[in-house]
CSV table of N, CA, C and O in Angstrom, one decimal:
chain,number,residue,atom,x,y,z
A,10,UNK,N,-1.0,8.5,7.6
A,10,UNK,CA,-1.7,7.2,8.0
A,10,UNK,C,-1.6,6.2,6.9
A,10,UNK,O,-1.2,6.6,5.8
A,11,UNK,N,-1.9,5.1,7.2
A,11,UNK,CA,-2.1,4.0,6.2
A,11,UNK,C,-3.4,3.3,6.6
A,11,UNK,O,-3.9,3.5,7.6
A,12,UNK,N,-3.8,2.5,5.7
A,12,UNK,CA,-5.0,1.6,5.9
A,12,UNK,C,-4.5,0.2,6.2
A,12,UNK,O,-3.5,-0.2,5.6
A,13,UNK,N,-5.2,-0.5,7.1
A,13,UNK,CA,-4.9,-1.9,7.3
A,13,UNK,C,-6.2,-2.7,7.1
A,13,UNK,O,-7.3,-2.1,7.1
A,14,UNK,N,-6.0,-3.9,6.9
A,14,UNK,CA,-7.2,-4.8,6.7
A,14,UNK,C,-7.2,-5.7,8.0
A,14,UNK,O,-6.3,-6.3,8.3
A,15,UNK,N,-8.4,-5.6,8.6
A,15,UNK,CA,-8.5,-6.3,9.9
A,15,UNK,C,-8.8,-7.8,9.7
A,15,UNK,O,-9.1,-8.2,8.5
A,16,UNK,N,-8.7,-8.6,10.7
A,16,UNK,CA,-8.9,-10.0,10.6
A,16,UNK,C,-10.4,-10.4,10.4
A,16,UNK,O,-10.7,-11.6,10.2
A,17,UNK,N,-11.2,-9.4,10.2
A,17,UNK,CA,-12.6,-9.6,9.8
A,17,UNK,C,-12.8,-9.8,8.3
A,17,UNK,O,-13.8,-10.1,7.8
A,18,UNK,N,-11.7,-9.7,7.6
A,18,UNK,CA,-11.6,-9.8,6.1
A,18,UNK,C,-12.2,-11.2,5.7
A,18,UNK,O,-11.8,-12.2,6.3
A,19,UNK,N,-13.0,-11.2,4.7
A,19,UNK,CA,-13.6,-12.4,4.2
A,19,UNK,C,-12.9,-12.9,2.9
A,19,UNK,O,-13.3,-13.8,2.3
A,20,UNK,N,-11.8,-12.2,2.6
A,20,UNK,CA,-11.0,-12.6,1.4
A,20,UNK,C,-11.7,-12.6,0.1
A,20,UNK,O,-11.5,-13.4,-0.8
A,21,UNK,N,-12.6,-11.6,0.0
A,21,UNK,CA,-13.4,-11.5,-1.3
A,21,UNK,C,-12.6,-10.9,-2.4
A,21,UNK,O,-12.9,-11.1,-3.6
A,22,UNK,N,-11.6,-10.1,-2.1
A,22,UNK,CA,-10.7,-9.5,-3.1
A,22,UNK,C,-11.2,-8.2,-3.7
A,22,UNK,O,-10.6,-7.7,-4.7
A,23,UNK,N,-12.3,-7.7,-3.3
A,23,UNK,CA,-12.9,-6.5,-3.9
A,23,UNK,C,-11.9,-5.3,-3.8
A,23,UNK,O,-11.9,-4.5,-4.7
A,24,UNK,N,-11.1,-5.3,-2.8
A,24,UNK,CA,-10.2,-4.1,-2.6
A,24,UNK,C,-9.0,-4.1,-3.5
A,24,UNK,O,-8.5,-3.1,-3.9
A,25,UNK,N,-8.5,-5.3,-3.8
A,25,UNK,CA,-7.2,-5.4,-4.5
A,25,UNK,C,-7.1,-4.6,-5.8
A,25,UNK,O,-6.1,-3.8,-6.0
A,26,UNK,N,-8.0,-4.7,-6.7
A,26,UNK,CA,-7.9,-4.0,-8.0
A,26,UNK,C,-8.2,-2.5,-7.8
A,26,UNK,O,-7.9,-1.7,-8.8
A,27,UNK,N,-8.7,-2.0,-6.7
A,27,UNK,CA,-9.0,-0.6,-6.5
A,27,UNK,C,-7.8,0.2,-6.1
A,27,UNK,O,-7.8,1.4,-6.2
A,28,UNK,N,-6.7,-0.4,-5.7
A,28,UNK,CA,-5.6,0.3,-5.1
A,28,UNK,C,-4.7,0.9,-6.3
A,28,UNK,O,-4.2,0.2,-7.1
A,29,UNK,N,-4.6,2.2,-6.3
A,29,UNK,CA,-3.8,2.8,-7.4
A,29,UNK,C,-2.3,2.6,-7.2
A,29,UNK,O,-1.5,2.9,-8.2
A,30,UNK,N,-1.8,2.1,-6.1
A,30,UNK,CA,-0.4,1.9,-5.8
A,30,UNK,C,-0.1,0.4,-5.8
A,30,UNK,O,1.1,0.1,-5.5
A,31,UNK,N,-1.0,-0.4,-6.1
A,31,UNK,CA,-0.9,-1.9,-6.0
A,31,UNK,C,-0.2,-2.2,-4.6
A,31,UNK,O,0.7,-3.0,-4.5
A,32,UNK,N,-0.8,-1.7,-3.5
A,32,UNK,CA,-0.3,-1.9,-2.2
A,32,UNK,C,-1.1,-3.1,-1.5
A,32,UNK,O,-0.7,-3.5,-0.4
A,33,UNK,N,-2.1,-3.6,-2.1
A,33,UNK,CA,-2.9,-4.7,-1.5
A,33,UNK,C,-2.6,-6.0,-2.2
A,33,UNK,O,-2.6,-6.1,-3.4
A,34,UNK,N,-2.4,-7.0,-1.3
A,34,UNK,CA,-2.0,-8.3,-1.8
A,34,UNK,C,-2.8,-9.4,-1.2
A,34,UNK,O,-3.3,-9.3,0.0
A,35,UNK,N,-3.0,-10.5,-1.9
A,35,UNK,CA,-3.7,-11.7,-1.4
A,35,UNK,C,-2.9,-12.3,-0.3
A,35,UNK,O,-1.7,-12.2,-0.2
A,36,UNK,N,-3.6,-13.0,0.6
A,36,UNK,CA,-3.0,-13.7,1.7
A,36,UNK,C,-1.9,-14.6,1.2
A,36,UNK,O,-2.1,-15.4,0.2
A,37,UNK,N,-0.7,-14.5,1.8
A,37,UNK,CA,0.4,-15.4,1.4
A,37,UNK,C,1.2,-15.0,0.2
A,37,UNK,O,2.2,-15.6,-0.1
A,38,UNK,N,0.7,-14.0,-0.5
A,38,UNK,CA,1.4,-13.5,-1.7
A,38,UNK,C,2.6,-12.6,-1.4
A,38,UNK,O,2.5,-11.7,-0.6
A,39,UNK,N,3.7,-12.9,-2.1
A,39,UNK,CA,4.8,-12.1,-1.9
A,39,UNK,C,4.6,-10.7,-2.7
A,39,UNK,O,3.7,-10.7,-3.5
A,40,UNK,N,5.3,-9.7,-2.4
A,40,UNK,CA,5.1,-8.4,-3.0
A,40,UNK,C,6.5,-7.8,-3.4
A,40,UNK,O,7.5,-8.2,-2.9
A,41,UNK,N,6.4,-6.7,-4.2
A,41,UNK,CA,7.6,-6.0,-4.6
A,41,UNK,C,7.2,-4.5,-4.7
A,41,UNK,O,6.1,-4.1,-5.0
A,42,UNK,N,8.1,-3.6,-4.4
A,42,UNK,CA,7.9,-2.2,-4.6
A,42,UNK,C,7.6,-1.8,-6.0
A,42,UNK,O,6.9,-0.9,-6.3
A,43,UNK,N,8.1,-2.6,-6.9
A,43,UNK,CA,7.9,-2.3,-8.4
A,43,UNK,C,6.5,-2.6,-8.9
A,43,UNK,O,6.1,-2.1,-9.9
A,44,UNK,N,5.8,-3.5,-8.1
A,44,UNK,CA,4.5,-3.9,-8.5
A,44,UNK,C,3.6,-2.6,-8.6
A,44,UNK,O,3.3,-2.0,-7.6
A,45,UNK,N,3.1,-2.3,-9.8
A,45,UNK,CA,2.1,-1.2,-9.9
A,45,UNK,C,2.7,0.2,-9.6
A,45,UNK,O,1.9,1.1,-9.4
A,46,UNK,N,4.0,0.4,-9.6
A,46,UNK,CA,4.6,1.7,-9.3
A,46,UNK,C,5.6,2.0,-10.4
A,46,UNK,O,5.9,1.1,-11.3
A,47,UNK,N,6.2,3.1,-10.3
A,47,UNK,CA,7.3,3.5,-11.3
A,47,UNK,C,8.6,3.2,-10.7
A,47,UNK,O,9.7,3.5,-11.3
A,48,UNK,N,8.7,2.5,-9.6
A,48,UNK,CA,10.0,2.3,-8.9
A,48,UNK,C,10.7,1.1,-9.6
A,48,UNK,O,10.1,0.1,-9.9
A,49,UNK,N,12.0,1.4,-10.0
A,49,UNK,CA,12.8,0.4,-10.6
A,49,UNK,C,14.2,0.4,-10.0
A,49,UNK,O,14.7,1.4,-9.6
A,50,UNK,N,14.9,-0.7,-10.1
A,50,UNK,CA,16.3,-0.8,-9.6
A,50,UNK,C,16.4,-0.5,-8.1
A,50,UNK,O,15.5,-0.8,-7.4
A,51,UNK,N,17.5,0.1,-7.8
A,51,UNK,CA,17.8,0.4,-6.4
A,51,UNK,C,17.0,1.6,-6.0
A,51,UNK,O,17.1,2.7,-6.6
A,52,UNK,N,16.2,1.5,-4.9
A,52,UNK,CA,15.5,2.7,-4.3
A,52,UNK,C,16.1,3.1,-3.0
A,52,UNK,O,16.6,2.2,-2.2
A,53,UNK,N,16.0,4.4,-2.7
A,53,UNK,CA,16.6,4.9,-1.5
A,53,UNK,C,15.4,5.5,-0.7
A,53,UNK,O,14.6,6.3,-1.1
A,54,UNK,N,15.4,5.0,0.6
A,54,UNK,CA,14.3,5.5,1.5
A,54,UNK,C,14.6,6.8,2.2
A,54,UNK,O,13.8,7.3,2.9
A,55,UNK,N,15.8,7.3,1.9
A,55,UNK,CA,16.2,8.6,2.5
A,55,UNK,C,16.8,8.6,3.9
A,55,UNK,O,17.1,9.6,4.4
A,56,UNK,N,16.8,7.4,4.4
A,56,UNK,CA,17.3,7.2,5.8
A,56,UNK,C,18.6,6.3,5.8
A,56,UNK,O,18.9,5.7,6.8
A,57,UNK,N,19.2,6.2,4.6
A,57,UNK,CA,20.4,5.3,4.5
A,57,UNK,C,20.0,3.9,4.1
A,57,UNK,O,20.9,3.1,3.9
A,58,UNK,N,18.7,3.6,4.1
A,58,UNK,CA,18.3,2.2,3.7
A,58,UNK,C,18.0,2.2,2.2
A,58,UNK,O,17.3,3.1,1.7
A,59,UNK,N,18.5,1.2,1.5
A,59,UNK,CA,18.3,1.1,0.1
A,59,UNK,C,17.9,-0.4,-0.2
A,59,UNK,O,18.2,-1.3,0.6
A,60,UNK,N,17.2,-0.6,-1.3
A,60,UNK,CA,16.8,-2.0,-1.6
A,60,UNK,C,16.4,-2.0,-3.1
A,60,UNK,O,16.0,-1.0,-3.7
A,61,UNK,N,16.4,-3.1,-3.7
A,61,UNK,CA,16.1,-3.3,-5.1
A,61,UNK,C,14.5,-3.4,-5.2
A,61,UNK,O,13.9,-4.2,-4.6
A,62,UNK,N,13.9,-2.5,-6.0
A,62,UNK,CA,12.5,-2.4,-6.1
A,62,UNK,C,11.9,-3.7,-6.7
A,62,UNK,O,10.7,-4.0,-6.4
A,63,UNK,N,12.7,-4.5,-7.4
A,63,UNK,CA,12.2,-5.7,-8.0
A,63,UNK,C,12.3,-6.9,-7.1
A,63,UNK,O,11.9,-8.0,-7.4
A,64,UNK,N,13.0,-6.7,-5.9
A,64,UNK,CA,13.3,-7.8,-5.0
A,64,UNK,C,12.0,-8.2,-4.3
A,64,UNK,O,11.2,-7.4,-3.8
A,65,UNK,N,11.7,-9.5,-4.3
A,65,UNK,CA,10.5,-10.1,-3.7
A,65,UNK,C,10.6,-9.9,-2.2
A,65,UNK,O,11.6,-10.3,-1.6
A,66,UNK,N,9.5,-9.4,-1.6
A,66,UNK,CA,9.4,-9.3,-0.2
A,66,UNK,C,8.4,-10.3,0.3
A,66,UNK,O,7.4,-10.7,-0.3
A,67,UNK,N,8.6,-10.8,1.6
A,67,UNK,CA,7.7,-11.8,2.2
A,67,UNK,C,6.3,-11.2,2.4
A,67,UNK,O,6.1,-10.0,2.7
A,68,UNK,N,5.3,-12.1,2.3
A,68,UNK,CA,3.9,-11.7,2.6
A,68,UNK,C,3.8,-11.2,4.0
A,68,UNK,O,4.5,-11.7,4.9
A,69,UNK,N,3.0,-10.2,4.2
A,69,UNK,CA,2.7,-9.6,5.5
A,69,UNK,C,1.7,-10.4,6.3
A,69,UNK,O,1.5,-10.2,7.5
A,70,UNK,N,0.9,-11.2,5.5
A,70,UNK,CA,-0.1,-12.0,6.2
A,70,UNK,C,-0.3,-13.3,5.4
A,70,UNK,O,-0.3,-13.2,4.1
A,71,UNK,N,-0.5,-14.4,6.0
A,71,UNK,CA,-0.8,-15.6,5.4
A,71,UNK,C,-2.3,-16.0,5.5
A,71,UNK,O,-2.7,-17.0,4.9
A,72,UNK,N,-3.0,-15.2,6.1
A,72,UNK,CA,-4.4,-15.5,6.4
A,72,UNK,C,-5.4,-14.7,5.7
A,72,UNK,O,-6.5,-15.2,5.3
A,73,UNK,N,-5.1,-13.4,5.5
A,73,UNK,CA,-6.1,-12.4,4.9
A,73,UNK,C,-5.3,-11.5,3.9
A,73,UNK,O,-4.1,-11.4,4.0
A,74,UNK,N,-6.1,-10.8,3.1
A,74,UNK,CA,-5.5,-9.8,2.3
A,74,UNK,C,-4.8,-8.8,3.2
A,74,UNK,O,-5.1,-8.6,4.3
A,75,UNK,N,-3.7,-8.2,2.7
A,75,UNK,CA,-3.0,-7.2,3.5
A,75,UNK,C,-2.6,-6.0,2.6
A,75,UNK,O,-2.5,-6.1,1.4
A,76,UNK,N,-2.3,-4.9,3.3
A,76,UNK,CA,-1.8,-3.7,2.7
A,76,UNK,C,-0.4,-3.4,3.1
A,76,UNK,O,-0.1,-3.4,4.3
A,77,UNK,N,0.5,-3.2,2.1
A,77,UNK,CA,1.9,-2.8,2.4
A,77,UNK,C,1.9,-1.3,2.8
A,77,UNK,O,1.6,-0.5,2.0
A,78,UNK,N,2.2,-1.0,4.1
A,78,UNK,CA,2.1,0.4,4.5
A,78,UNK,C,3.0,1.4,3.8
A,78,UNK,O,2.7,2.5,3.5
A,79,UNK,N,4.2,0.9,3.3
A,79,UNK,CA,5.1,1.7,2.6
A,79,UNK,C,4.6,2.1,1.2
A,79,UNK,O,5.2,2.9,0.5
A,80,UNK,N,3.6,1.4,0.7
A,80,UNK,CA,3.0,1.7,-0.6
A,80,UNK,C,1.6,2.3,-0.5
A,80,UNK,O,1.1,2.8,-1.5
A,81,UNK,N,1.0,2.4,0.7
A,81,UNK,CA,-0.3,2.9,0.9
A,81,UNK,C,-0.2,4.4,1.0
A,81,UNK,O,0.5,5.0,1.9
A,82,UNK,N,-1.0,5.1,0.2
A,82,UNK,CA,-1.1,6.6,0.3
A,82,UNK,C,-2.6,7.0,0.6
A,82,UNK,O,-2.9,8.2,0.5
A,83,UNK,N,-3.4,6.1,1.1
A,83,UNK,CA,-4.8,6.3,1.3
A,83,UNK,C,-5.5,6.9,0.1
A,83,UNK,O,-6.5,7.6,0.3
A,84,UNK,N,-5.0,6.6,-1.0
A,84,UNK,CA,-5.5,7.1,-2.3
A,84,UNK,C,-5.4,8.7,-2.5
A,84,UNK,O,-5.9,9.2,-3.4
A,85,UNK,N,-4.6,9.3,-1.6
A,85,UNK,CA,-4.4,10.8,-1.7
A,85,UNK,C,-3.7,11.0,-3.0
A,85,UNK,O,-2.8,10.4,-3.4
A,86,UNK,N,-4.2,12.0,-3.7
A,86,UNK,CA,-3.7,12.4,-5.0
A,86,UNK,C,-4.4,11.6,-6.2
A,86,UNK,O,-4.2,11.9,-7.3
A,87,UNK,N,-5.2,10.6,-5.8
A,87,UNK,CA,-5.9,9.8,-6.8
A,87,UNK,C,-7.4,9.9,-6.6
A,87,UNK,O,-8.1,10.1,-7.6
A,88,UNK,N,-7.9,9.8,-5.4
A,88,UNK,CA,-9.3,9.8,-5.1
A,88,UNK,C,-9.6,10.6,-3.8
A,88,UNK,O,-8.6,10.9,-3.0
A,89,UNK,N,-10.8,10.9,-3.5
A,89,UNK,CA,-11.2,11.6,-2.3
A,89,UNK,C,-11.2,10.8,-1.1
A,89,UNK,O,-11.2,11.3,0.0
A,90,UNK,N,-11.2,9.5,-1.2
A,90,UNK,CA,-11.2,8.6,-0.1
A,90,UNK,C,-10.5,7.3,-0.4
A,90,UNK,O,-10.4,7.0,-1.6
A,91,UNK,N,-10.1,6.5,0.6
A,91,UNK,CA,-9.4,5.3,0.3
A,91,UNK,C,-10.4,4.3,-0.4
A,91,UNK,O,-11.5,4.0,0.1
A,92,UNK,N,-10.0,3.9,-1.6
A,92,UNK,CA,-10.9,3.1,-2.4
A,92,UNK,C,-11.2,1.7,-1.8
A,92,UNK,O,-12.2,1.1,-2.0
A,93,UNK,N,-10.2,1.1,-1.1
A,93,UNK,CA,-10.3,-0.2,-0.5
A,93,UNK,C,-11.5,-0.1,0.5
A,93,UNK,O,-12.3,-1.0,0.6
A,94,UNK,N,-11.5,0.9,1.3
A,94,UNK,CA,-12.5,1.1,2.3
A,94,UNK,C,-13.9,1.3,1.7
A,94,UNK,O,-14.9,0.8,2.2
A,95,UNK,N,-13.9,2.0,0.6
A,95,UNK,CA,-15.2,2.3,-0.1
A,95,UNK,C,-15.8,1.1,-0.7
A,95,UNK,O,-17.1,1.0,-0.7
A,96,UNK,N,-15.0,0.1,-1.1
A,96,UNK,CA,-15.6,-1.1,-1.7
A,96,UNK,C,-15.7,-2.3,-0.8
A,96,UNK,O,-16.4,-3.3,-1.2
A,97,UNK,N,-15.1,-2.2,0.4
A,97,UNK,CA,-15.1,-3.4,1.2
A,97,UNK,C,-16.5,-3.7,1.8
A,97,UNK,O,-17.1,-2.9,2.4
A,98,UNK,N,-17.0,-4.9,1.5
A,98,UNK,CA,-18.4,-5.2,2.0
A,98,UNK,C,-18.5,-5.5,3.5
A,98,UNK,O,-19.7,-5.5,4.0
A,99,UNK,N,-17.4,-5.6,4.2
A,99,UNK,CA,-17.5,-5.9,5.6
A,99,UNK,C,-16.8,-4.8,6.4
A,99,UNK,O,-16.5,-5.0,7.6
A,100,UNK,N,-16.4,-3.7,5.8
A,100,UNK,CA,-15.8,-2.6,6.4
A,100,UNK,C,-14.6,-2.9,7.3
A,100,UNK,O,-14.4,-2.5,8.4
A,101,UNK,N,-13.7,-3.8,6.7
A,101,UNK,CA,-12.5,-4.2,7.4
A,101,UNK,C,-11.2,-3.4,7.0
A,101,UNK,O,-10.1,-3.7,7.5
A,102,UNK,N,-11.4,-2.5,6.0
A,102,UNK,CA,-10.2,-1.6,5.6
A,102,UNK,C,-10.3,-0.4,6.5
A,102,UNK,O,-11.2,0.5,6.2
A,103,UNK,N,-9.5,-0.2,7.5
A,103,UNK,CA,-9.6,0.8,8.4
A,103,UNK,C,-8.3,1.6,8.6
A,103,UNK,O,-7.2,1.1,8.2
A,104,UNK,N,-8.3,2.7,9.3
A,104,UNK,CA,-7.2,3.5,9.6
A,104,UNK,C,-6.2,2.7,10.5
A,104,UNK,O,-6.6,2.1,11.5
A,105,UNK,N,-4.9,2.7,10.1
A,105,UNK,CA,-3.9,2.1,10.9
A,105,UNK,C,-3.4,3.1,11.9
A,105,UNK,O,-2.6,4.0,11.5
A,106,UNK,N,-3.7,2.9,13.2
A,106,UNK,CA,-3.4,3.9,14.2
A,106,UNK,C,-1.9,3.9,14.5
A,106,UNK,O,-1.4,4.8,15.1
A,107,UNK,N,-1.1,2.9,14.0
A,107,UNK,CA,0.3,2.8,14.2
A,107,UNK,C,1.1,3.5,13.1
A,107,UNK,O,2.3,3.7,13.2
A,108,UNK,N,0.5,3.9,12.0
A,108,UNK,CA,1.2,4.6,10.9
A,108,UNK,C,0.5,5.9,10.7
A,108,UNK,O,-0.7,5.9,10.1
A,109,UNK,N,1.1,7.0,11.0
A,109,UNK,CA,0.5,8.3,10.9
A,109,UNK,C,1.3,9.1,9.9
A,109,UNK,O,2.5,9.3,10.0
A,110,UNK,N,0.7,9.7,8.9
A,110,UNK,CA,1.3,10.5,7.9
A,110,UNK,C,0.4,11.7,7.6
A,110,UNK,O,-0.8,11.5,7.5
A,111,UNK,N,1.0,12.8,7.3
A,111,UNK,CA,0.2,14.0,6.9
A,111,UNK,C,-0.2,13.9,5.4
A,111,UNK,O,0.3,13.1,4.7
A,112,UNK,N,-1.1,14.7,5.0
A,112,UNK,CA,-1.5,14.8,3.6
A,112,UNK,C,-0.3,15.0,2.7
A,112,UNK,O,-0.1,14.4,1.7
A,113,UNK,N,0.6,16.0,3.2
A,113,UNK,CA,1.8,16.3,2.4
A,113,UNK,C,2.7,15.1,2.3
A,113,UNK,O,3.3,14.9,1.3
A,114,UNK,N,2.8,14.3,3.4
A,114,UNK,CA,3.7,13.1,3.4
A,114,UNK,C,3.1,12.1,2.4
A,114,UNK,O,3.8,11.4,1.7
A,115,UNK,N,1.8,11.9,2.4
A,115,UNK,CA,1.1,11.0,1.6
A,115,UNK,C,1.3,11.4,0.1
A,115,UNK,O,1.5,10.5,-0.8
A,116,UNK,N,1.2,12.7,-0.2
A,116,UNK,CA,1.4,13.2,-1.6
A,116,UNK,C,2.8,12.9,-2.0
A,116,UNK,O,3.1,12.5,-3.2
A,117,UNK,N,3.8,13.2,-1.1
A,117,UNK,CA,5.2,12.9,-1.4
A,117,UNK,C,5.5,11.5,-1.7
A,117,UNK,O,6.2,11.1,-2.6
A,118,UNK,N,4.8,10.6,-0.9
A,118,UNK,CA,4.9,9.1,-1.1
A,118,UNK,C,4.4,8.7,-2.4
A,118,UNK,O,5.0,8.0,-3.2
A,119,UNK,N,3.2,9.3,-2.8
A,119,UNK,CA,2.6,9.0,-4.1
A,119,UNK,C,3.6,9.4,-5.2
A,119,UNK,O,3.8,8.6,-6.1
A,120,UNK,N,4.2,10.6,-5.1
A,120,UNK,CA,5.1,11.1,-6.1
A,120,UNK,C,6.3,10.2,-6.2
A,120,UNK,O,6.8,9.8,-7.3
A,121,UNK,N,6.8,9.7,-5.1
A,121,UNK,CA,8.0,8.8,-5.0
A,121,UNK,C,7.6,7.5,-5.7
A,121,UNK,O,8.4,6.9,-6.5
A,122,UNK,N,6.5,6.9,-5.3
A,122,UNK,CA,6.1,5.6,-5.9
A,122,UNK,C,5.9,5.7,-7.4
A,122,UNK,O,6.1,4.7,-8.1
A,123,UNK,N,5.5,6.8,-7.9
A,123,UNK,CA,5.2,6.9,-9.4
A,123,UNK,C,6.2,7.8,-10.1
A,123,UNK,O,5.9,8.3,-11.1
A,124,UNK,N,7.4,7.9,-9.6
A,124,UNK,CA,8.4,8.8,-10.1
A,124,UNK,C,8.8,8.5,-11.5
A,124,UNK,O,9.1,9.5,-12.3
A,125,UNK,N,8.9,7.3,-12.0
A,125,UNK,CA,9.3,7.0,-13.3
A,125,UNK,C,8.2,6.8,-14.3
A,125,UNK,O,8.4,6.2,-15.4
A,126,UNK,N,7.0,7.2,-14.0
A,126,UNK,CA,5.9,6.9,-14.9
A,126,UNK,C,5.6,8.1,-15.8
A,126,UNK,O,5.8,9.2,-15.5
C-alpha cells in the first residue's frame, strides 16, 4: 500500500518532515527520486524502465501536499505506523486503495530507496 493525502488537506506541512523517504512534497513542488534517498544516477525499476534519479519530475498536485507512491513505504522499516498519518491534524493521510503492497514489498522498496546510504 501507499498513503495518499486527501483533498481535505489544510496545507499545514506537518507531514513533510516526518517522511523518512522524502516522499511528501508541497503543492506544485517538483520532485526527484534522489531527494532524501540513496538513489543516484540511472535507476532501474526492474521492468525495463529506467530513469535518472536526479531528473526533476512534475508535481503530482498543484493544490495540496502530495505523496509520491513510488517513494512511500508507509514507514515500514523505520516506524510502527505511517508518520504522516500520525501527525496530520485533520486525518487526511490515508491508505491508498489503488496501491497495494505487502510488508515484504515495502521493505524491499525501503532497501532499494536507501541502497547507497
